[in-house]
Coordinates of C-alpha atoms in Angstrom, one line a residue:
Chain Y
X1 CA 94.3 154.3 111.0
X2 CA 94.6 151.0 109.0
X3 CA 91.8 149.5 110.7
X4 CA 89.4 152.3 109.9
X5 CA 90.0 151.9 106.3
X6 CA 89.6 148.0 106.6
X7 CA 86.3 148.6 108.2
X8 CA 85.0 151.0 105.5
X9 CA 86.2 148.6 102.9
X10 CA 84.5 145.6 104.6
X11 CA 81.2 147.6 105.0
X12 CA 81.4 148.8 101.4
X13 CA 82.0 145.3 99.9
X14 CA 79.0 144.0 102.0
X15 CA 76.6 146.8 100.8
X16 CA 77.8 146.0 97.3
X17 CA 77.1 142.1 97.9
X18 CA 73.9 143.1 99.4
X19 CA 72.7 145.2 96.4
X20 CA 73.8 142.5 94.0
X21 CA 71.9 139.8 95.7
X22 CA 68.8 141.9 95.8
X23 CA 69.3 142.6 92.2
X24 CA 69.6 139.0 91.5
X25 CA 66.5 138.1 93.3
X26 CA 64.6 141.0 91.7
X27 CA 65.7 139.6 88.4
X28 CA 64.8 136.1 89.4
X29 CA 61.2 137.2 90.0
X30 CA 60.9 139.0 87.0
X31 CA 62.4 136.2 84.7
X32 CA 60.4 133.3 86.5
X33 CA 57.2 135.3 85.7
X34 CA 58.4 135.6 82.0
X35 CA 59.3 132.0 81.9
X36 CA 55.9 130.8 83.3
X37 CA 53.9 133.1 80.7
X38 CA 56.0 131.9 77.7
X39 CA 55.8 128.2 78.8
X40 CA 51.9 128.7 79.1
X41 CA 52.0 130.3 75.7
X42 CA 53.9 127.1 74.2
X43 CA 51.6 124.6 76.1
X44 CA 48.1 126.3 75.2
X45 CA 49.3 127.3 71.7
X46 CA 47.4 130.8 72.3
X47 CA 49.2 134.0 72.2
X48 CA 47.4 135.1 75.5
X49 CA 46.6 132.0 77.6
X50 CA 45.1 133.7 80.3
X51 CA 42.5 136.7 79.7
X52 CA 40.4 138.6 82.1
X53 CA 36.8 139.2 81.3
X54 CA 36.1 143.1 81.0
X55 CA 32.3 143.2 80.2
X56 CA 29.1 141.6 81.2
X57 CA 28.0 140.3 77.9
X58 CA 28.5 136.7 79.0
X59 CA 26.8 136.7 82.3
X60 CA 25.7 135.0 84.4
X61 CA 28.3 132.6 83.2
X62 CA 31.4 134.9 83.2
X63 CA 31.4 138.0 85.3
X64 CA 33.6 141.1 85.1
X65 CA 36.9 140.3 86.6
X66 CA 36.9 136.4 86.0
X67 CA 40.0 134.9 84.6
X68 CA 39.8 132.5 81.6
X69 CA 42.2 130.0 80.6
X70 CA 42.4 129.7 76.7
X71 CA 43.5 126.8 74.5
X72 CA 44.3 126.8 71.0
X73 CA 44.8 123.8 68.8
X74 CA 44.0 122.5 65.2
X75 CA 40.7 121.1 66.3
X76 CA 37.8 122.5 64.3
X77 CA 35.5 125.3 66.1
X78 CA 32.0 123.9 66.8
X79 CA 28.8 125.7 67.7
X80 CA 28.6 126.3 71.6
X81 CA 32.2 126.8 72.2
X82 CA 33.3 130.0 73.8
X83 CA 35.9 131.7 71.7
X84 CA 38.1 134.5 72.2
X85 CA 38.3 136.5 69.0
X86 CA 40.0 139.8 67.4
X87 CA 38.0 142.0 65.2
X88 CA 39.8 144.1 62.7
X89 CA 39.9 147.9 64.0
X90 CA 39.2 146.8 67.5
X91 CA 41.9 146.6 70.0
X92 CA 40.4 144.6 72.9
X93 CA 39.7 140.8 72.1
X94 CA 36.2 139.7 72.7
X95 CA 35.0 136.5 74.6
X96 CA 31.6 135.2 73.0
X97 CA 29.9 132.1 72.3
X98 CA 29.6 130.6 68.7
X99 CA 26.0 130.0 67.6
X100 CA 26.6 129.3 64.0
X101 CA 29.1 127.4 62.0
X102 CA 29.5 126.7 58.3
X103 CA 32.5 124.7 57.7
X104 CA 33.7 124.2 53.9
X105 CA 35.0 121.2 52.4
X106 CA 38.7 122.5 52.5
X107 CA 38.5 123.4 56.2
X108 CA 37.8 127.1 55.7
X109 CA 35.1 128.1 58.3
X110 CA 32.4 130.9 59.0
X111 CA 31.3 131.5 62.4
X112 CA 28.9 133.7 64.0
X113 CA 29.2 134.5 67.7
X114 CA 26.9 136.1 70.2
X115 CA 27.1 137.0 73.9
X116 CA 24.8 135.1 76.3
X117 CA 23.5 138.2 77.8
X118 CA 23.2 140.1 74.7
X119 CA 19.9 140.2 72.6
X120 CA 21.4 140.0 69.1
X121 CA 24.3 138.3 67.5
X122 CA 27.7 140.1 67.0
X123 CA 27.4 141.2 63.7
X124 CA 27.1 144.8 65.1
X125 CA 30.6 144.4 66.7
X126 CA 32.2 143.1 63.8
X127 CA 34.2 145.4 61.3
X128 CA 31.8 147.2 58.6
X129 CA 30.2 144.8 56.4
X130 CA 31.7 141.7 57.9
X131 CA 29.3 139.0 58.5
X132 CA 31.3 136.1 59.6
X133 CA 34.5 135.5 61.6
X134 CA 37.0 133.4 59.9
X135 CA 39.7 131.1 61.5
X136 CA 42.5 133.6 61.7
X137 CA 40.3 135.9 63.8
X138 CA 40.1 133.3 66.7
X139 CA 42.8 133.7 69.4
X140 CA 41.7 130.7 71.5
X141 CA 38.8 128.9 73.2
X142 CA 38.1 129.0 76.7
X143 CA 38.6 125.8 78.7
X144 CA 38.8 126.8 82.3
X145 CA 37.5 129.4 84.7
X146 CA 38.7 131.0 87.8
X147 CA 36.3 133.3 89.3
X148 CA 37.3 137.1 90.8
X149 CA 41.2 137.0 90.4
X150 CA 41.1 139.2 87.5
X151 CA 39.9 142.2 89.4
X152 CA 43.4 142.9 90.5
X153 CA 44.4 143.4 86.7
X154 CA 41.3 145.4 86.3
X155 CA 41.9 147.8 89.3
X156 CA 45.4 148.3 88.2
X157 CA 44.5 149.3 84.8
X158 CA 41.7 151.6 85.7
X159 CA 43.3 153.2 88.5
X160 CA 47.0 153.6 87.4
X161 CA 47.7 155.4 91.0
X162 CA 47.2 152.1 92.7
X163 CA 49.4 150.4 90.3
X164 CA 52.4 152.9 91.0
X165 CA 51.9 152.9 94.7
X166 CA 52.2 149.2 94.8
X167 CA 55.2 148.9 92.6
X168 CA 56.8 151.7 94.5
X169 CA 56.0 149.9 97.9
X170 CA 57.5 146.6 96.4
X171 CA 60.6 148.4 95.0
X172 CA 61.1 150.0 98.4
X173 CA 60.7 146.8 100.2
X174 CA 63.3 145.1 97.9
X175 CA 65.7 148.0 98.4
X176 CA 65.3 148.4 102.2
X177 CA 65.0 144.5 103.2
X178 CA 68.4 143.4 105.0
X179 CA 68.0 139.6 104.3
Chain X
X1 CA 59.5 140.6 102.1
X2 CA 60.8 141.9 98.6
X3 CA 61.3 138.2 97.7
X4 CA 57.9 137.0 98.6
X5 CA 57.1 135.8 94.9
X6 CA 60.4 133.5 94.8
X7 CA 59.9 132.2 98.3
X8 CA 56.3 131.3 97.5
X9 CA 57.6 128.9 94.9
X10 CA 60.1 127.6 97.3
X11 CA 57.8 127.3 100.3
X12 CA 55.4 125.1 98.0
X13 CA 58.3 122.8 97.3
X14 CA 59.3 122.5 100.7
X15 CA 55.7 122.0 101.9
X16 CA 55.2 119.3 99.5
X17 CA 58.4 117.7 100.2
X18 CA 57.7 116.7 103.5
X19 CA 58.5 118.7 106.7
X20 CA 54.7 119.1 107.5
X21 CA 54.8 115.8 109.3
X22 CA 58.1 115.2 110.6
X23 CA 58.6 111.8 112.1
X24 CA 62.1 111.5 113.6
X25 CA 64.1 114.1 115.1
X26 CA 67.3 113.5 113.3
X27 CA 65.5 114.1 110.3
X28 CA 63.8 117.2 111.6
X29 CA 67.2 118.5 112.6
X30 CA 68.9 117.7 109.2
X31 CA 66.0 119.6 107.7
X32 CA 66.3 122.5 109.8
X33 CA 70.0 122.7 109.0
X34 CA 69.4 122.3 105.4
X35 CA 67.0 125.3 105.4
X36 CA 69.0 127.7 107.6
X37 CA 71.0 129.2 104.7
X38 CA 67.8 129.6 102.6
X39 CA 66.0 132.9 102.9
X40 CA 62.4 131.3 103.4
X41 CA 62.1 130.2 106.7
X42 CA 58.7 128.8 108.1
X43 CA 59.0 128.7 111.9
X44 CA 55.3 127.6 112.3
X45 CA 55.6 124.7 110.2
X46 CA 59.1 123.3 111.3
X47 CA 58.9 123.8 115.0
X48 CA 55.5 122.6 115.8
X49 CA 55.9 119.5 114.2
X50 CA 59.3 118.4 115.5
X51 CA 59.7 118.6 119.5
X52 CA 56.7 116.4 120.1
X53 CA 58.0 112.9 118.9
X54 CA 61.3 113.9 120.5
X55 CA 59.7 114.3 124.2
X56 CA 57.6 111.2 124.1
X57 CA 60.3 108.8 123.0
X58 CA 63.1 110.4 125.0
X59 CA 61.5 111.1 128.2
X60 CA 61.1 107.6 129.2
X61 CA 64.9 107.2 129.4
X62 CA 66.5 107.5 132.7
X63 CA 68.6 110.5 131.9
X64 CA 66.6 113.6 132.2
X65 CA 69.0 115.9 130.8
X66 CA 69.1 114.6 127.3
X67 CA 65.8 115.9 126.1
X68 CA 66.4 119.2 127.4
X69 CA 69.7 119.4 125.4
X70 CA 68.0 118.2 122.4
X71 CA 65.5 120.6 122.6
X72 CA 67.8 123.4 123.1
X73 CA 69.9 122.4 119.9
X74 CA 66.6 122.2 118.1
X75 CA 65.6 125.6 119.2
X76 CA 69.0 126.9 118.2
X77 CA 68.8 125.2 114.9
X78 CA 65.2 126.1 114.3
X79 CA 64.2 129.0 115.8
X80 CA 67.0 131.1 116.9
X81 CA 67.8 132.5 113.6
X82 CA 67.4 136.3 113.7
X83 CA 64.5 138.0 112.2
X84 CA 62.6 134.5 112.3
X85 CA 59.6 136.0 113.9
X86 CA 59.5 139.2 111.9
X87 CA 56.3 140.4 110.5
X88 CA 57.5 139.6 106.9
X89 CA 58.0 136.0 107.5
X90 CA 55.0 135.3 109.1
X91 CA 53.1 137.3 106.5
X92 CA 55.0 135.3 103.8
X93 CA 54.0 132.0 105.5
X94 CA 50.5 133.0 106.0
X95 CA 50.1 134.1 102.4
X96 CA 51.8 131.0 101.0
X97 CA 49.7 128.5 103.1
X98 CA 46.5 130.6 102.4
X99 CA 47.3 130.5 98.6
X100 CA 48.3 126.9 98.3
X101 CA 45.0 125.9 100.2
X102 CA 42.8 127.9 98.0
X103 CA 44.4 126.6 94.7
X104 CA 44.2 123.1 96.3
X105 CA 40.4 123.5 96.9
X106 CA 39.7 124.9 93.5
X107 CA 41.6 122.0 92.2
X108 CA 39.8 119.6 94.2
X109 CA 36.4 121.1 93.1
X110 CA 37.2 120.9 89.6
X111 CA 38.4 117.4 89.7
X112 CA 35.4 116.3 91.7
X113 CA 33.3 116.9 88.7
X114 CA 34.8 113.9 86.9
X115 CA 33.1 111.6 89.4
X116 CA 29.9 112.7 88.2
X117 CA 28.3 110.6 85.3
X118 CA 25.2 112.3 84.0
X119 CA 22.5 110.6 82.0
X120 CA 20.6 113.5 80.5
X121 CA 17.7 113.0 78.3
X122 CA 16.2 115.2 75.5
X123 CA 13.3 115.1 73.0
X124 CA 12.2 117.6 70.3
X125 CA 9.3 117.5 68.1
X126 CA 9.0 119.8 65.0
X127 CA 5.4 120.9 65.3
X128 CA 5.1 123.0 62.3
X129 CA 7.1 124.7 59.5
X130 CA 5.8 128.4 59.8
X131 CA 7.3 129.7 56.5
X132 CA 9.9 128.6 54.2
X133 CA 11.4 130.7 51.3
X134 CA 14.3 132.0 49.5
X135 CA 15.7 135.3 50.7
X136 CA 16.1 138.1 47.9
X137 CA 19.9 137.4 48.2
X138 CA 19.4 133.7 47.2
X139 CA 19.8 132.0 50.7
X140 CA 17.1 129.7 51.9
X141 CA 15.3 130.5 55.2
X142 CA 12.9 128.6 57.3
X143 CA 11.1 129.2 60.4
X144 CA 9.7 126.5 62.5
X145 CA 7.8 125.8 65.6
X146 CA 9.2 123.2 68.1
X147 CA 8.4 121.4 71.4
X148 CA 11.5 120.9 73.3
X149 CA 11.7 118.8 76.5
X150 CA 14.7 117.8 78.3
X151 CA 15.9 116.5 81.7
X152 CA 19.3 117.6 82.5
X153 CA 19.2 117.5 86.3
X154 CA 22.0 114.9 86.5
X155 CA 24.5 117.4 84.9
X156 CA 24.4 119.5 88.1
X157 CA 27.1 119.0 90.9
X158 CA 28.0 121.0 93.8
X159 CA 30.6 122.8 91.5
X160 CA 28.2 123.7 88.8
X161 CA 27.3 127.3 88.3
X162 CA 25.0 127.0 85.4
X163 CA 24.4 124.9 82.3
X164 CA 24.0 126.5 79.0
X165 CA 21.9 124.5 76.7
X166 CA 21.1 125.1 72.9
X167 CA 19.5 123.1 70.1
X168 CA 21.4 123.3 66.9
X169 CA 20.4 122.0 63.4
X170 CA 23.0 120.3 61.7
X171 CA 23.3 119.1 58.3
X172 CA 25.6 118.8 55.3
X173 CA 25.5 120.4 51.9
X174 CA 27.6 119.9 48.6
X175 CA 29.5 123.3 49.5
X176 CA 29.9 122.9 53.3
X177 CA 30.9 119.7 55.0
X178 CA 29.1 121.0 58.2
X179 CA 26.6 123.5 58.9
X180 CA 25.6 124.2 62.7
X181 CA 22.8 126.6 63.3
X182 CA 21.6 127.3 66.7
X183 CA 17.8 127.5 67.0
X184 CA 17.1 127.9 70.5
X185 CA 19.4 128.5 73.7
X186 CA 18.7 128.9 77.3
X187 CA 20.6 129.2 80.5
X188 CA 19.7 126.8 83.3
X189 CA 20.7 128.5 86.6
X190 CA 19.9 125.6 89.0
X191 CA 19.0 121.9 89.2
X192 CA 15.1 122.8 90.0
X193 CA 15.1 124.4 86.4
X194 CA 17.0 121.4 84.8
X195 CA 13.8 119.6 83.9
X196 CA 11.9 121.6 81.4
X197 CA 9.4 121.7 78.5
X198 CA 9.1 124.7 76.0
X199 CA 7.0 125.4 73.0
X200 CA 8.9 127.9 70.9
X201 CA 9.7 129.0 67.4
X202 CA 13.4 129.3 66.3
X203 CA 15.1 132.0 68.3
X204 CA 17.8 132.6 65.6
X205 CA 17.3 132.7 62.1
X206 CA 17.6 129.3 60.3
X207 CA 19.4 130.6 57.0
X208 CA 21.6 128.4 54.8
X209 CA 24.4 129.6 52.9
X210 CA 23.1 128.8 49.5
X211 CA 19.8 127.3 48.4
X212 CA 20.1 123.7 49.6
X213 CA 17.2 123.4 52.2
X214 CA 14.6 122.0 50.1
X215 CA 14.0 118.4 51.3
X216 CA 17.1 118.5 53.3
X217 CA 17.5 116.0 56.1
X218 CA 19.0 117.4 59.1
X219 CA 19.8 116.3 62.6
X220 CA 18.7 118.3 65.9
X221 CA 21.4 118.2 68.4
X222 CA 21.0 119.3 72.0
X223 CA 24.1 120.7 73.2
X224 CA 24.9 121.6 76.8
X225 CA 27.9 123.4 78.3
X226 CA 28.5 123.1 82.0
X227 CA 30.0 126.0 83.6
X228 CA 31.7 125.3 87.0
X229 CA 32.0 127.6 90.0
X230 CA 35.7 127.0 89.4
X231 CA 37.7 124.9 87.1
X232 CA 37.4 123.0 83.9
X233 CA 34.2 123.4 81.7
X234 CA 32.9 120.5 80.1
X235 CA 30.3 120.0 77.0
X236 CA 28.4 117.2 75.6
X237 CA 25.4 116.6 73.4
X238 CA 22.6 114.3 72.2
X239 CA 22.0 113.9 68.5
X240 CA 18.7 113.4 67.3
X241 CA 18.5 112.3 63.6
X242 CA 15.8 112.1 61.1
X243 CA 14.3 115.5 60.7
X244 CA 13.3 116.6 57.2
X245 CA 12.5 120.0 55.6
X246 CA 9.6 120.2 53.1
X247 CA 10.3 119.7 49.2
X248 CA 8.6 123.1 48.3
X249 CA 8.7 126.9 49.5
X250 CA 5.8 127.8 51.5

């Protein structure tokens, strides 16, 4: 009867090893994604180095679903640059172009933005009574551009079912894959 | 299949480190041996390249059996791994290749913009100061009519989606070290529209932060931002100095 027990043991040990390797490889995927994201944050100096355009206010330059690469440094902000900014009381950051800059001697700066495709400037979007954006509202300036790729994110946030199906399918594949 | 993402990185590394164009058989076999334990196999890339130099060099020798043996060992090393031709591996290889090629093409398109050295020109004439007054809040505001002409055709390359052009008034005041006020802007969608002439009053309000505009000297600067179809955005400007606002409100 000894050989049956040996076989069962060997099978068990193989399954545990397989499970472990699968867990490790899954961990590798997650951590490498995290590493890349954090490294990008360090390099670009922006808290979200890659953003997806959600609205058509910058058309025809940026369409919904395009990806923007942001960069943030100490250099002063100038008119014409495309900046991503946060407005108090608004959750989603906005990507628009700077049309007016008033920079004081001490480096403090007042900025007015406008979407290329909008008729008026952004004062209606700012917080109640806010006339200008200051430096601390700015998250970064757009330096690069990649079309269409952001649709993946948009579809996943708007149709969560697809996201769950995708995650489920991937998880199933990881569990069932033999090698 | 589950390790698509990690394999993608590994595949990129192996692709760029050489096996695409394998020159000697020994090298190829060594590479195959090296890659066997790894979990990412790419049969199409390794196998198609390696046998050809072998058969051409070895067939001329009198012993006919040798190439066959070599081929058999190659086959064993390279393609006889179980699951090699599974759907997952092929999909993985195809995806890796496709994404790498696409990324490379995007990078090249973006890089090709550097070759272009544009020579744009611009000319602006202030025809009339329509009105010039102090706002109730105390800031100076001016309205003017301008003639803007520019030739930006040389900015367009095959990777240019559009050029955003705007004219800004730039000046210094005691309070502010720099004021930039956009007066007019436009989007140029194609090269045919890049040589233009426009007669316009300022599209955005020319309002100072304070009461410094009387007799103020200012620059008119033509800025442009080139938006590529993909890749890096670029910007430049032409500064036209020597404009002056009137001494009195009107």
